[in-house]
Tab-separated table of C-alpha atoms in Angstrom:
chain	number	residue	atom	x	y	z
A	1	UNK	CA	47.914	74.787	-25.235
A	2	UNK	CA	48.769	71.726	-22.997
A	3	UNK	CA	45.783	70.215	-21.226
A	4	UNK	CA	46.686	67.753	-18.044
A	5	UNK	CA	45.467	64.553	-17.335
A	6	UNK	CA	45.805	61.442	-15.592
A	7	UNK	CA	48.448	59.013	-17.344
A	8	UNK	CA	47.098	55.848	-18.139
A	9	UNK	CA	48.870	53.988	-20.509
A	10	UNK	CA	52.504	54.988	-21.280
A	11	UNK	CA	53.611	56.320	-24.610
A	12	UNK	CA	53.521	59.493	-27.171
A	13	UNK	CA	51.384	59.700	-30.434
A	14	UNK	CA	49.889	62.542	-32.383
A	15	UNK	CA	47.499	62.640	-34.703
A	16	UNK	CA	43.999	63.570	-35.884
A	17	UNK	CA	41.165	63.544	-33.186
A	18	UNK	CA	38.022	61.476	-33.655
A	19	UNK	CA	35.177	62.349	-31.053
A	20	UNK	CA	32.350	60.844	-29.600
A	21	UNK	CA	29.778	61.962	-26.918
A	22	UNK	CA	28.341	58.259	-26.248
A	23	UNK	CA	30.282	55.141	-24.489
A	24	UNK	CA	31.940	53.046	-26.808
A	25	UNK	CA	31.883	48.820	-26.838
A	26	UNK	CA	35.179	47.421	-28.435
A	27	UNK	CA	33.122	44.250	-28.752
A	28	UNK	CA	30.768	44.001	-31.262
A	29	UNK	CA	30.912	48.087	-31.386
A	30	UNK	CA	33.938	48.035	-33.419
A	31	UNK	CA	35.579	45.443	-36.179
A	32	UNK	CA	38.948	44.523	-35.541
A	33	UNK	CA	40.087	43.853	-38.827
A	34	UNK	CA	39.258	46.947	-39.980
A	35	UNK	CA	38.739	49.538	-37.309
A	36	UNK	CA	35.823	50.699	-38.599
A	37	UNK	CA	32.814	51.495	-35.596
A	38	UNK	CA	30.030	48.934	-36.517
A	39	UNK	CA	27.559	49.644	-33.660
A	40	UNK	CA	24.321	50.780	-35.848
A	41	UNK	CA	23.318	52.943	-32.634
A	42	UNK	CA	26.755	55.029	-32.306
A	43	UNK	CA	27.067	58.248	-33.515
A	44	UNK	CA	30.757	56.879	-34.796
A	45	UNK	CA	28.939	54.145	-37.093
A	46	UNK	CA	30.548	53.604	-40.335
A	47	UNK	CA	33.649	55.660	-39.165
A	48	UNK	CA	37.357	54.127	-38.771
A	49	UNK	CA	39.300	54.912	-35.690
A	50	UNK	CA	42.564	53.138	-36.978
A	51	UNK	CA	45.304	55.819	-37.355
A	52	UNK	CA	43.360	58.429	-35.186
A	53	UNK	CA	43.476	59.619	-31.766
A	54	UNK	CA	39.743	58.735	-30.017
A	55	UNK	CA	37.938	61.292	-27.690
A	56	UNK	CA	35.625	59.078	-25.978
A	57	UNK	CA	33.926	59.369	-22.328
A	58	UNK	CA	34.322	55.793	-21.761
A	59	UNK	CA	33.813	52.501	-22.616
A	60	UNK	CA	31.327	50.054	-22.014
A	61	UNK	CA	30.600	46.238	-22.412
A	62	UNK	CA	32.110	43.125	-22.115
A	63	UNK	CA	35.621	42.719	-20.599
A	64	UNK	CA	36.822	40.406	-23.954
A	65	UNK	CA	36.664	44.654	-25.307
A	66	UNK	CA	40.466	44.850	-23.812
A	67	UNK	CA	41.402	41.753	-26.436
A	68	UNK	CA	39.853	43.042	-29.420
A	69	UNK	CA	41.873	46.628	-29.006
A	70	UNK	CA	44.635	44.309	-28.762
A	71	UNK	CA	43.680	42.436	-32.188
A	72	UNK	CA	43.334	46.003	-33.384
A	73	UNK	CA	46.766	46.593	-32.769
A	74	UNK	CA	47.835	43.504	-33.880
A	75	UNK	CA	45.755	43.937	-37.171
A	76	UNK	CA	47.162	47.593	-37.593
A	77	UNK	CA	44.092	48.942	-37.128
A	78	UNK	CA	44.056	50.594	-33.867
A	79	UNK	CA	43.812	54.286	-32.860
A	80	UNK	CA	47.197	56.124	-32.241
A	81	UNK	CA	46.049	56.846	-28.855
A	82	UNK	CA	42.966	57.230	-26.445
A	83	UNK	CA	41.322	59.857	-24.600
A	84	UNK	CA	38.712	59.344	-22.014
A	85	UNK	CA	36.520	61.401	-19.838
A	86	UNK	CA	36.704	58.914	-16.930
A	87	UNK	CA	38.510	55.644	-17.897
A	88	UNK	CA	37.117	52.253	-17.112
A	89	UNK	CA	39.413	49.215	-16.496
A	90	UNK	CA	38.159	47.503	-20.278
A	91	UNK	CA	39.713	50.221	-22.496
A	92	UNK	CA	42.573	50.787	-20.038
A	93	UNK	CA	43.657	47.252	-19.948
A	94	UNK	CA	43.240	47.152	-23.610
A	95	UNK	CA	45.242	50.048	-24.268
A	96	UNK	CA	47.989	48.890	-21.834
A	97	UNK	CA	48.627	45.352	-23.005
A	98	UNK	CA	48.372	47.057	-26.643
A	99	UNK	CA	51.231	49.941	-25.880
A	100	UNK	CA	48.723	52.486	-27.026
A	101	UNK	CA	49.016	55.846	-25.203
A	102	UNK	CA	45.882	56.897	-22.774
A	103	UNK	CA	45.159	59.572	-20.765
A	104	UNK	CA	41.764	60.064	-19.082
A	105	UNK	CA	40.469	63.075	-16.656
A	106	UNK	CA	41.446	65.824	-18.983
A	107	UNK	CA	41.285	69.105	-16.630
A	108	UNK	CA	39.905	70.637	-20.203
A	109	UNK	CA	37.796	70.030	-23.371
A	110	UNK	CA	38.552	72.966	-24.834
A	111	UNK	CA	39.802	72.687	-28.199
A	112	UNK	CA	39.364	69.031	-28.491
A	113	UNK	CA	37.169	68.828	-31.346
A	114	UNK	CA	37.309	66.315	-34.342
A	115	UNK	CA	39.996	67.048	-37.186
A	116	UNK	CA	41.973	68.474	-34.221
A	117	UNK	CA	45.567	67.696	-34.222
A	118	UNK	CA	46.876	66.815	-30.865
A	119	UNK	CA	49.399	64.998	-29.339
A	120	UNK	CA	48.771	62.135	-26.526
A	121	UNK	CA	52.064	61.907	-24.020
A	122	UNK	CA	50.798	58.838	-21.667
A	123	UNK	CA	53.704	59.210	-19.764
A	124	UNK	CA	53.667	62.972	-18.861
A	125	UNK	CA	49.551	62.882	-18.700
A	126	UNK	CA	49.347	65.687	-21.568
A	127	UNK	CA	47.402	66.246	-24.121
A	128	UNK	CA	48.854	69.234	-26.645
A	129	UNK	CA	46.872	70.831	-28.991
A	130	UNK	CA	48.955	71.219	-32.343
């Protein structure tokens, strides 16, 4: 199954989905040294997004969140790709400067559940459920 999306950041990656129904702030919400979600009020608290395909509604918080994503990439703890329902500039910029494939506005979310194996193609604007 292929889900069409809007391409945000080029590249292609596959892996296991980690899904949240809550917006995520990378500044103060994610540890850039470990990739652990540390926001005590977030549903992913204590989970690691390293090497996962992160699916979130979007981001929130400071523009420094873009740099936190970049720092995570430098520390090898970033997600393999990011899917947003509706991307905003903070996460989009972070993905672009970090070479993390990213898409948003999926035409469907069917099958996009925790643990699903997917491939994100940021050039074609597609999510393929494997």
